CSV table of C-alpha atoms in Angstrom, one decimal:
chain,number,residue,atom,x,y,z
A,265,UNK,CA,25.6,5.6,11.5
A,266,UNK,CA,25.6,6.0,7.7
A,267,UNK,CA,22.7,8.3,7.0
A,268,UNK,CA,20.1,6.1,4.5
A,269,UNK,CA,18.3,7.1,1.7
A,270,UNK,CA,15.4,5.9,0.6
A,271,UNK,CA,12.7,6.7,-2.5
A,272,UNK,CA,9.2,5.3,-2.4
A,273,UNK,CA,7.8,4.6,-5.4
A,274,UNK,CA,10.3,4.2,-7.3
A,275,UNK,CA,9.1,0.9,-9.3
A,276,UNK,CA,5.5,2.2,-11.1
A,277,UNK,CA,3.8,-1.1,-12.3
A,278,UNK,CA,4.0,-2.5,-8.8
A,279,UNK,CA,1.4,-1.4,-5.0
A,280,UNK,CA,4.2,-0.4,-3.1
A,281,UNK,CA,8.5,0.2,-4.0
A,282,UNK,CA,11.7,1.8,-2.2
A,283,UNK,CA,14.9,2.2,-3.2
A,284,UNK,CA,16.6,2.2,-0.4
A,285,UNK,CA,20.7,3.2,0.3
A,286,UNK,CA,23.0,2.7,3.4
A,287,UNK,CA,26.3,3.6,3.2
A,288,UNK,CA,27.4,2.2,0.0
A,289,UNK,CA,25.0,-0.7,-0.2
A,290,UNK,CA,22.1,-0.2,-2.3
A,291,UNK,CA,19.0,-2.4,-3.0
A,292,UNK,CA,15.5,-2.2,-4.5
A,293,UNK,CA,12.6,-3.4,-3.3
A,294,UNK,CA,9.0,-4.2,-4.7
A,295,UNK,CA,5.8,-5.3,-3.3
A,296,UNK,CA,3.3,-7.2,-5.1
A,297,UNK,CA,-0.9,-7.7,-3.7
A,298,UNK,CA,-2.4,-8.9,-2.6
A,299,UNK,CA,-3.4,-11.4,-5.5
A,300,UNK,CA,-5.2,-14.5,-6.1
A,301,UNK,CA,-2.4,-17.1,-5.5
A,302,UNK,CA,-2.4,-20.8,-7.3
A,303,UNK,CA,-5.2,-23.0,-5.7
A,304,UNK,CA,-1.9,-24.7,-3.7
A,305,UNK,CA,-0.5,-21.7,-2.5
A,306,UNK,CA,-3.7,-20.5,-1.0
A,307,UNK,CA,-4.8,-20.3,2.6
A,308,UNK,CA,-7.7,-19.9,3.8
A,309,UNK,CA,-7.8,-17.6,6.9
A,310,UNK,CA,-4.6,-15.8,6.1
A,311,UNK,CA,-2.6,-14.3,3.2
A,312,UNK,CA,0.4,-16.5,2.5
A,313,UNK,CA,3.6,-13.9,2.1
A,314,UNK,CA,6.8,-14.8,-0.2
A,315,UNK,CA,10.5,-13.3,-0.3
A,316,UNK,CA,12.0,-13.4,-3.1
A,317,UNK,CA,16.2,-12.1,-3.1
A,318,UNK,CA,17.8,-11.2,-6.9
A,319,UNK,CA,21.3,-11.0,-7.0
A,320,UNK,CA,22.5,-8.6,-9.6
A,321,UNK,CA,24.0,-11.5,-11.8
A,322,UNK,CA,23.7,-14.8,-11.7
A,323,UNK,CA,21.5,-17.3,-9.3
A,324,UNK,CA,21.7,-17.1,-5.5
A,325,UNK,CA,23.8,-19.0,-3.3
A,326,UNK,CA,23.0,-21.4,-0.7
A,327,UNK,CA,24.2,-18.7,2.0
A,328,UNK,CA,21.7,-15.6,-0.1
A,329,UNK,CA,18.8,-18.5,0.0
A,330,UNK,CA,19.2,-18.2,3.9
A,331,UNK,CA,18.9,-14.5,3.9
A,332,UNK,CA,15.4,-15.1,2.0
A,333,UNK,CA,14.3,-17.1,4.7
A,334,UNK,CA,15.2,-14.7,7.3
A,335,UNK,CA,13.9,-11.7,5.2
A,336,UNK,CA,10.3,-13.7,4.9
A,337,UNK,CA,9.9,-14.6,8.5
A,338,UNK,CA,10.7,-10.9,9.5
A,339,UNK,CA,8.3,-9.7,7.0
A,340,UNK,CA,5.5,-12.0,7.8
A,341,UNK,CA,5.8,-11.7,11.5
A,342,UNK,CA,5.0,-7.6,10.6
A,343,UNK,CA,2.4,-8.1,7.9
A,344,UNK,CA,-1.3,-8.4,9.6
A,345,UNK,CA,-1.8,-11.3,7.3
A,346,UNK,CA,-5.3,-12.3,8.8
A,347,UNK,CA,-6.4,-9.6,6.7
A,348,UNK,CA,-5.6,-10.5,3.9
A,349,UNK,CA,-7.3,-14.0,3.6
A,350,UNK,CA,-6.9,-16.3,0.4
A,351,UNK,CA,-4.1,-13.9,-1.2
A,352,UNK,CA,-0.6,-13.6,-1.5
A,353,UNK,CA,1.8,-10.9,-1.1
A,354,UNK,CA,5.4,-11.2,-2.8
A,355,UNK,CA,8.1,-9.2,-2.3
A,356,UNK,CA,11.1,-9.3,-4.4
A,357,UNK,CA,14.1,-8.1,-3.5
A,358,UNK,CA,16.6,-6.9,-5.9
A,359,UNK,CA,20.3,-6.4,-4.8
A,360,UNK,CA,21.9,-3.1,-6.6
A,361,UNK,CA,25.1,-2.5,-5.3
A,362,UNK,CA,26.5,-4.7,-1.9
A,363,UNK,CA,29.5,-3.3,0.1
A,364,UNK,CA,28.5,-4.8,3.6
A,365,UNK,CA,25.3,-4.9,5.6
A,366,UNK,CA,23.3,-6.4,2.9
A,367,UNK,CA,20.9,-8.3,5.2
A,368,UNK,CA,20.2,-5.0,7.6
A,369,UNK,CA,20.5,-2.6,4.1
A,370,UNK,CA,17.6,-5.6,2.6
A,371,UNK,CA,15.5,-5.7,5.6
A,372,UNK,CA,15.1,-1.6,5.7
A,373,UNK,CA,14.1,-1.8,2.4
A,374,UNK,CA,11.6,-4.5,2.5
A,375,UNK,CA,10.1,-2.5,5.7
A,376,UNK,CA,10.0,1.0,3.5
A,377,UNK,CA,8.6,-1.1,0.5
A,378,UNK,CA,5.7,-2.4,2.7
A,379,UNK,CA,5.3,1.1,4.1
A,380,UNK,CA,4.4,2.2,0.6
A,381,UNK,CA,2.0,-0.8,-0.3
A,382,UNK,CA,-0.3,0.2,2.0
A,383,UNK,CA,-0.9,-2.8,3.2
A,384,UNK,CA,-1.9,-3.4,6.9
A,385,UNK,CA,1.1,-4.0,9.7
A,386,UNK,CA,1.4,-4.8,13.3
A,387,UNK,CA,4.7,-3.3,13.4
A,388,UNK,CA,8.0,-1.7,11.7
A,389,UNK,CA,11.0,-3.1,12.0
A,390,UNK,CA,13.9,-1.9,11.6
A,391,UNK,CA,17.7,-3.5,11.4
A,392,UNK,CA,21.3,-2.7,12.5
A,393,UNK,CA,24.6,-4.4,11.8
A,394,UNK,CA,27.4,-4.0,14.1
A,395,UNK,CA,31.0,-5.9,14.3
A,396,UNK,CA,33.1,-6.6,17.2
A,397,UNK,CA,36.6,-6.1,16.5
A,398,UNK,CA,39.4,-8.0,19.0
A,399,UNK,CA,40.0,-5.7,21.5
A,400,UNK,CA,35.8,-5.9,22.1
A,401,UNK,CA,35.1,-2.9,20.3
A,402,UNK,CA,31.4,-2.2,19.0
A,403,UNK,CA,31.2,-0.8,15.4
A,404,UNK,CA,27.8,0.5,14.2
A,405,UNK,CA,27.2,-0.1,11.2
A,406,UNK,CA,31.1,-1.4,9.6
A,407,UNK,CA,32.4,-1.3,6.1
A,408,UNK,CA,33.7,-4.1,4.5
A,409,UNK,CA,36.4,-4.0,6.3
A,410,UNK,CA,35.7,-3.9,9.2
A,411,UNK,CA,33.3,-6.7,8.6
A,412,UNK,CA,36.3,-8.6,7.4
A,413,UNK,CA,38.4,-8.3,10.2
A,414,UNK,CA,35.8,-8.6,12.9
A,415,UNK,CA,36.1,-11.5,15.4
A,416,UNK,CA,32.4,-11.6,15.4
A,417,UNK,CA,29.4,-9.6,13.2
A,418,UNK,CA,25.8,-9.2,14.1
A,419,UNK,CA,22.9,-8.1,12.4
A,420,UNK,CA,19.6,-7.2,14.7
A,421,UNK,CA,16.2,-6.4,14.2
A,422,UNK,CA,14.1,-4.7,16.5
A,423,UNK,CA,10.4,-3.3,16.5
A,424,UNK,CA,9.1,-0.4,17.0
A,425,UNK,CA,6.6,-0.9,19.9
A,426,UNK,CA,7.3,1.0,22.8
A,427,UNK,CA,9.1,-2.0,24.6
A,428,UNK,CA,12.6,-3.2,23.0
A,429,UNK,CA,11.4,-6.3,20.9
A,430,UNK,CA,14.0,-8.2,19.3
A,431,UNK,CA,12.4,-10.0,16.2
A,432,UNK,CA,15.6,-11.0,14.5
A,433,UNK,CA,18.8,-11.9,15.7
A,434,UNK,CA,21.8,-13.2,12.8
A,435,UNK,CA,24.8,-14.1,13.9
A,436,UNK,CA,28.4,-14.6,12.8
A,437,UNK,CA,31.9,-15.4,14.8
A,438,UNK,CA,32.8,-16.3,18.4
A,439,UNK,CA,31.6,-13.7,21.0
A,440,UNK,CA,30.4,-13.6,25.0
A,441,UNK,CA,27.3,-13.7,26.4
A,442,UNK,CA,27.8,-9.9,28.0
A,443,UNK,CA,29.2,-8.6,24.4
A,444,UNK,CA,26.3,-9.7,22.9
A,445,UNK,CA,23.6,-7.8,25.6
A,446,UNK,CA,25.8,-4.6,25.1
A,447,UNK,CA,25.5,-4.7,21.2
A,448,UNK,CA,21.8,-5.5,21.7
A,449,UNK,CA,21.9,-1.8,23.4
A,450,UNK,CA,23.7,-0.6,21.0
A,451,UNK,CA,21.5,-1.7,18.0
A,452,UNK,CA,18.2,-0.8,19.8
A,453,UNK,CA,19.4,2.6,20.6
A,454,UNK,CA,20.3,3.1,17.3
A,455,UNK,CA,16.8,1.6,15.9
A,456,UNK,CA,15.3,4.5,16.9
A,457,UNK,CA,17.2,6.6,14.4
A,458,UNK,CA,16.0,4.5,11.8
A,459,UNK,CA,12.3,4.7,12.7
A,460,UNK,CA,12.7,8.4,12.9
A,461,UNK,CA,14.4,7.7,9.7
A,462,UNK,CA,10.8,6.3,8.3
A,463,UNK,CA,8.7,9.1,9.7
A,464,UNK,CA,10.5,11.8,7.9
A,465,UNK,CA,10.5,9.5,4.4
A,466,UNK,CA,6.4,9.2,5.1
A,467,UNK,CA,5.9,12.5,5.8
A,468,UNK,CA,8.2,13.7,3.1
A,469,UNK,CA,6.0,11.5,0.5
A,470,UNK,CA,2.7,11.7,2.3
A,471,UNK,CA,0.1,13.2,0.0
A,472,UNK,CA,-3.0,14.2,2.3
A,473,UNK,CA,-1.5,17.5,4.1
B,39,UNK,CA,-10.5,19.1,16.2
B,40,UNK,CA,-7.5,21.3,15.8
B,41,UNK,CA,-4.8,19.7,18.2
B,42,UNK,CA,-1.6,19.2,17.3
B,43,UNK,CA,-2.2,15.3,17.3
B,44,UNK,CA,-4.6,15.1,14.5
B,45,UNK,CA,-3.5,15.3,10.9
B,46,UNK,CA,-0.2,14.1,11.7
B,47,UNK,CA,2.0,11.1,10.6
B,48,UNK,CA,1.8,7.8,12.3
B,49,UNK,CA,3.4,4.7,11.5
B,50,UNK,CA,2.0,0.7,12.2
B,51,UNK,CA,2.3,-0.2,15.9
B,52,UNK,CA,2.1,3.2,17.4
B,53,UNK,CA,-0.7,3.4,20.8
B,54,UNK,CA,-2.7,6.0,20.0
B,55,UNK,CA,-5.3,5.1,22.7
B,56,UNK,CA,-4.8,8.3,24.6
B,57,UNK,CA,-5.4,10.8,21.7
B,58,UNK,CA,-8.2,9.0,20.7
B,59,UNK,CA,-9.7,8.7,24.6
B,60,UNK,CA,-8.2,11.6,26.0
B,61,UNK,CA,-10.0,11.7,29.9
B,62,UNK,CA,-13.4,11.4,29.1
B,63,UNK,CA,-13.6,7.1,29.3
B,64,UNK,CA,-16.8,8.1,29.7
B,65,UNK,CA,-17.7,8.3,26.1
B,66,UNK,CA,-15.7,5.2,25.3
B,67,UNK,CA,-18.9,3.6,23.8
B,68,UNK,CA,-19.9,7.0,21.1
B,69,UNK,CA,-16.5,6.9,19.7
B,70,UNK,CA,-15.7,4.1,16.3
B,71,UNK,CA,-12.4,3.5,14.5
B,72,UNK,CA,-12.1,3.2,10.3
B,73,UNK,CA,-9.6,1.8,7.8
B,74,UNK,CA,-5.8,1.5,9.4
B,75,UNK,CA,-6.4,1.2,13.0
B,76,UNK,CA,-7.5,-1.7,15.2
B,77,UNK,CA,-7.9,-2.5,18.7
B,78,UNK,CA,-5.8,-4.7,20.8
B,79,UNK,CA,-5.3,-5.8,24.1
B,80,UNK,CA,-8.0,-2.7,24.8
B,81,UNK,CA,-5.7,-0.8,23.2
B,82,UNK,CA,-5.9,0.9,19.9
B,83,UNK,CA,-3.3,0.5,17.3
B,84,UNK,CA,-2.3,2.1,13.9
B,85,UNK,CA,-1.6,-0.5,11.1
B,86,UNK,CA,-0.9,1.6,8.0
B,87,UNK,CA,1.6,4.6,7.8
B,88,UNK,CA,-0.3,7.9,6.8
B,89,UNK,CA,-2.3,10.8,8.3
B,90,UNK,CA,-4.3,10.6,11.0
B,91,UNK,CA,-8.0,11.6,10.9
B,92,UNK,CA,-10.7,12.7,13.6
B,93,UNK,CA,-14.7,14.0,12.4
B,94,UNK,CA,-16.7,15.3,15.3
B,95,UNK,CA,-14.7,13.9,17.5
B,96,UNK,CA,-16.0,10.7,17.1
B,97,UNK,CA,-14.9,8.9,14.2
B,98,UNK,CA,-11.5,8.6,13.6
B,99,UNK,CA,-9.3,6.7,10.7
B,100,UNK,CA,-6.2,7.1,9.2
B,101,UNK,CA,-5.7,8.1,5.5
B,102,UNK,CA,-3.2,6.4,3.5
B,103,UNK,CA,-2.2,5.7,0.2
B,104,UNK,CA,-3.1,3.1,-1.8
B,105,UNK,CA,-3.1,1.3,-5.1
B,106,UNK,CA,-5.1,-2.2,-4.9
B,107,UNK,CA,-9.1,-2.2,-4.2
B,108,UNK,CA,-10.3,-4.0,-1.2
B,109,UNK,CA,-14.1,-4.3,-2.4
B,110,UNK,CA,-16.7,-2.9,-0.3
B,111,UNK,CA,-20.1,-2.8,0.0
B,112,UNK,CA,-22.5,-0.6,-2.5
B,113,UNK,CA,-19.2,0.9,-3.6
B,114,UNK,CA,-19.9,1.7,-7.7
B,115,UNK,CA,-17.0,0.2,-9.5
B,116,UNK,CA,-15.8,-0.2,-13.3
B,117,UNK,CA,-14.5,-3.8,-14.4
B,118,UNK,CA,-13.5,-5.5,-17.2
B,119,UNK,CA,-15.1,-8.6,-18.1
B,120,UNK,CA,-12.6,-11.4,-18.5
B,121,UNK,CA,-14.5,-14.6,-18.8
B,122,UNK,CA,-18.3,-15.9,-19.3
B,123,UNK,CA,-19.8,-19.0,-18.6
B,124,UNK,CA,-23.6,-19.8,-19.0
B,125,UNK,CA,-24.4,-18.9,-15.7
B,126,UNK,CA,-22.2,-15.9,-14.6
B,127,UNK,CA,-19.8,-13.6,-15.5
B,128,UNK,CA,-16.2,-13.0,-14.2
B,129,UNK,CA,-15.5,-8.9,-13.9
B,130,UNK,CA,-11.9,-7.6,-13.3
B,131,UNK,CA,-12.3,-5.1,-10.9
B,132,UNK,CA,-9.2,-4.1,-9.8
B,133,UNK,CA,-9.8,-6.0,-6.7
B,134,UNK,CA,-7.1,-9.2,-5.7
B,135,UNK,CA,-9.8,-11.8,-7.0
B,136,UNK,CA,-12.4,-11.5,-9.9
B,137,UNK,CA,-16.0,-10.6,-9.0
B,138,UNK,CA,-19.0,-13.0,-10.0
B,139,UNK,CA,-21.5,-10.7,-12.2
B,140,UNK,CA,-24.4,-12.9,-12.6
B,141,UNK,CA,-26.0,-13.1,-15.5
B,142,UNK,CA,-29.6,-12.6,-14.6
B,143,UNK,CA,-28.2,-9.4,-11.9
B,144,UNK,CA,-29.3,-7.0,-15.4
B,145,UNK,CA,-32.2,-5.0,-15.3
B,146,UNK,CA,-35.1,-6.4,-17.7
B,147,UNK,CA,-33.4,-9.4,-18.3
B,148,UNK,CA,-35.2,-12.6,-18.0
B,149,UNK,CA,-34.1,-16.2,-18.6
B,150,UNK,CA,-34.9,-16.2,-22.0
B,151,UNK,CA,-33.7,-12.0,-22.6
B,152,UNK,CA,-29.7,-12.6,-21.9
B,153,UNK,CA,-27.2,-9.7,-21.7
B,154,UNK,CA,-24.8,-9.4,-24.6
B,155,UNK,CA,-21.4,-8.9,-23.5
B,156,UNK,CA,-18.0,-10.6,-24.8
B,157,UNK,CA,-14.8,-10.7,-22.7
B,158,UNK,CA,-13.4,-7.3,-23.0
B,159,UNK,CA,-16.5,-5.3,-22.5
B,160,UNK,CA,-16.5,-2.4,-19.8
B,161,UNK,CA,-19.2,-2.1,-17.1
B,162,UNK,CA,-20.4,-0.2,-14.3
B,163,UNK,CA,-21.1,-2.5,-11.7
B,164,UNK,CA,-22.6,-2.0,-7.3
B,165,UNK,CA,-20.7,-4.4,-5.1
B,166,UNK,CA,-23.3,-6.1,-3.7
B,167,UNK,CA,-21.1,-9.2,-1.5
B,168,UNK,CA,-17.5,-7.8,0.0
B,169,UNK,CA,-16.3,-10.1,2.2
B,170,UNK,CA,-12.3,-10.9,2.4
B,171,UNK,CA,-13.5,-14.6,2.8
B,172,UNK,CA,-15.5,-15.2,-0.4
B,173,UNK,CA,-15.3,-13.8,-4.1
B,174,UNK,CA,-17.3,-11.0,-4.4
B,175,UNK,CA,-19.9,-10.3,-6.1
B,176,UNK,CA,-21.4,-7.4,-7.9
B,177,UNK,CA,-24.8,-6.5,-9.9
B,178,UNK,CA,-26.0,-4.1,-12.4
B,179,UNK,CA,-29.4,-3.8,-11.2
B,180,UNK,CA,-31.0,-0.2,-11.6
B,181,UNK,CA,-33.7,0.4,-8.8
B,182,UNK,CA,-35.5,3.6,-9.2
B,183,UNK,CA,-33.3,7.0,-8.6
B,184,UNK,CA,-30.6,4.7,-8.7
B,185,UNK,CA,-27.3,5.5,-11.0
B,186,UNK,CA,-27.6,4.0,-14.0
B,187,UNK,CA,-25.3,0.8,-14.3
B,188,UNK,CA,-24.4,-1.9,-17.2
B,189,UNK,CA,-22.1,-2.1,-20.2
B,190,UNK,CA,-20.5,1.2,-21.1
B,191,UNK,CA,-19.6,1.3,-24.9
B,192,UNK,CA,-16.9,2.5,-26.7
B,193,UNK,CA,-15.2,5.0,-24.8
B,194,UNK,CA,-11.1,4.2,-22.6
B,195,UNK,CA,-10.6,2.8,-19.4
B,196,UNK,CA,-7.5,4.0,-17.2
B,197,UNK,CA,-6.4,3.7,-13.6
B,198,UNK,CA,-5.5,5.2,-10.9
B,199,UNK,CA,-4.6,4.8,-7.1
B,200,UNK,CA,-7.7,4.4,-5.1
B,201,UNK,CA,-7.2,7.7,-2.9
B,202,UNK,CA,-7.3,9.7,-6.2
B,203,UNK,CA,-10.7,7.8,-7.5
B,204,UNK,CA,-11.9,9.3,-4.5
B,205,UNK,CA,-10.8,12.6,-4.3
B,206,UNK,CA,-12.3,13.0,-7.6
B,207,UNK,CA,-15.4,11.7,-6.7
B,208,UNK,CA,-15.9,14.2,-4.2
B,209,UNK,CA,-17.7,17.7,-5.1
B,210,UNK,CA,-14.5,19.8,-4.3
B,211,UNK,CA,-12.9,18.7,-6.9
B,212,UNK,CA,-12.6,21.1,-10.0
B,213,UNK,CA,-11.2,19.4,-12.6
B,214,UNK,CA,-13.8,17.4,-14.0
B,215,UNK,CA,-16.1,20.1,-14.1
B,216,UNK,CA,-13.2,22.8,-15.4
B,217,UNK,CA,-12.2,19.8,-17.9
B,218,UNK,CA,-16.4,19.5,-19.4
B,219,UNK,CA,-16.2,23.6,-19.9
B,220,UNK,CA,-13.9,22.8,-23.1
B,221,UNK,CA,-14.7,19.6,-24.5
B,222,UNK,CA,-17.9,17.5,-23.5
B,223,UNK,CA,-17.3,13.6,-22.1
B,224,UNK,CA,-18.5,11.0,-20.5
B,225,UNK,CA,-17.1,9.6,-17.1
B,226,UNK,CA,-17.7,7.1,-14.6
B,227,UNK,CA,-15.4,7.2,-12.0
B,228,UNK,CA,-15.0,3.5,-9.7
B,229,UNK,CA,-14.5,3.4,-6.4
B,230,UNK,CA,-11.7,1.1,-7.4
B,231,UNK,CA,-9.5,3.2,-9.2
B,232,UNK,CA,-11.0,2.6,-12.9
B,233,UNK,CA,-11.9,5.5,-14.8
B,234,UNK,CA,-14.2,4.8,-18.0
B,235,UNK,CA,-14.0,8.2,-20.7
B,236,UNK,CA,-16.1,8.8,-23.5
B,237,UNK,CA,-16.3,12.1,-26.3
B,238,UNK,CA,-16.9,12.9,-29.4
B,239,UNK,CA,-13.6,11.9,-31.1
B,240,UNK,CA,-10.4,9.1,-29.8
B,241,UNK,CA,-8.0,12.5,-29.7
B,242,UNK,CA,-10.0,13.9,-26.6
B,243,UNK,CA,-10.8,11.4,-25.1
B,244,UNK,CA,-7.1,10.5,-24.4
B,245,UNK,CA,-5.9,14.2,-24.3
B,246,UNK,CA,-8.9,13.6,-21.1
B,247,UNK,CA,-7.2,10.7,-19.7
B,248,UNK,CA,-3.8,11.9,-19.6
B,249,UNK,CA,-4.9,15.3,-17.9
B,250,UNK,CA,-6.4,13.4,-15.4
B,251,UNK,CA,-3.5,11.3,-14.7
B,252,UNK,CA,-0.7,14.0,-14.9
B,253,UNK,CA,-3.4,15.9,-12.3
B,254,UNK,CA,-2.8,13.5,-9.5
B,255,UNK,CA,-0.6,15.3,-7.4
B,256,UNK,CA,-1.3,18.9,-8.5
B,257,UNK,CA,-2.5,21.6,-5.7
B,258,UNK,CA,-6.0,23.6,-7.3
B,259,UNK,CA,-3.8,26.5,-8.7
B,260,UNK,CA,-2.0,24.4,-11.0
B,261,UNK,CA,-4.9,22.4,-11.7
B,262,UNK,CA,-6.4,25.7,-14.1
B,263,UNK,CA,-2.8,25.8,-15.3
B,264,UNK,CA,-3.2,22.6,-16.6
B,265,UNK,CA,-6.9,22.7,-18.3
B,266,UNK,CA,-5.8,26.0,-19.7
B,267,UNK,CA,-2.8,24.1,-21.1
B,268,UNK,CA,-5.7,20.9,-22.1
B,269,UNK,CA,-7.5,24.0,-23.9
B,270,UNK,CA,-4.9,24.9,-26.1
B,271,UNK,CA,-3.6,21.4,-27.1
B,272,UNK,CA,-7.3,20.6,-28.2
B,273,UNK,CA,-7.5,23.7,-30.4
B,274,UNK,CA,-4.7,23.2,-32.0
B,275,UNK,CA,-5.6,19.4,-33.0
B,276,UNK,CA,-8.5,21.3,-35.3
């Protein structure tokens, strides 16, 4: 797998931010909040989580809107929203460079930014992408060419709980059930690497040692 | 505690009940958990990424970096008046919501003798009501032997992270004392990360402010160097 790179606290005026790159894809995420939202958006028993995805140029397409929805539900389930009632938490994901695996990079970057913000979370999450070739070969973290020539492409998100917990699954293309299970095993093993990476980054940026 | 488990980095979702209980189930009632930890299904789960701390083998908490202040009862905070009505002032204390400050929550104030605060004035106050389900309420009433609260005139406000403000308030922090060796100044460090500074000249005030901001990530020895440089730059001004 391509080793990811990350810088926490990249933006000064937000509560949490991260610049994250995996392979040739890079995104920048900011987390603002919890702050007081408009009365119409406020919920009396929990925080509202808002994820916005932004392209380098122009407005976002329908496909991007779907990615935004995936990120939103993954972030929301990871955050301890009950601890911040009547507030709003806004996560903004800015694409910096897209060379494949955009969704998994965005998800991992948003997780790092949430870590940086100090907002309480139930668990962390790590996204892993894999492509399946015509000869049923599974490529973890494929590049752009490999994705285009693949028959199926998965992005799977796991939590860091002790048991295996699949949070999100986004798939394109045709595949058999056994291929899916196979990919899940491989991606789960790869997600451990990402959690280790998270831990190293937190260790490095910790100011309390 | 000198075991390896403490003062180590922990991540959200990690179950640490085995570290906290460590064999002695009989003492369960005596253990207290603090910020960054929560109980779920009889287990203790971490919910903020930071360093696990322990005191007297009894109190456990996670120390983590945060910029957003969450009001806590009896904290002394520095706030900025952002609007006023006939009954209350709304004060920005850096939390998710503006805090309310009743007109009568000042020392020696009656209905006839009202306090005269304007939008933009800075004040020091104590948090009286702090729950996430309500607007927090602050008060400037002083009691015998209490801190001096109320409007802070002149001066300059800087904002730092909540952790750093708490560190500055600790008596082990030498920075504020060392700066005072060179130039006399007044300072109020709010638990919300807002710091009010006032001194004889505007230049000295700004120099103190930037020295405090710059010292956030410095080690103790480097702070002494910073203070020396601060003194040099102040002397050059005269």
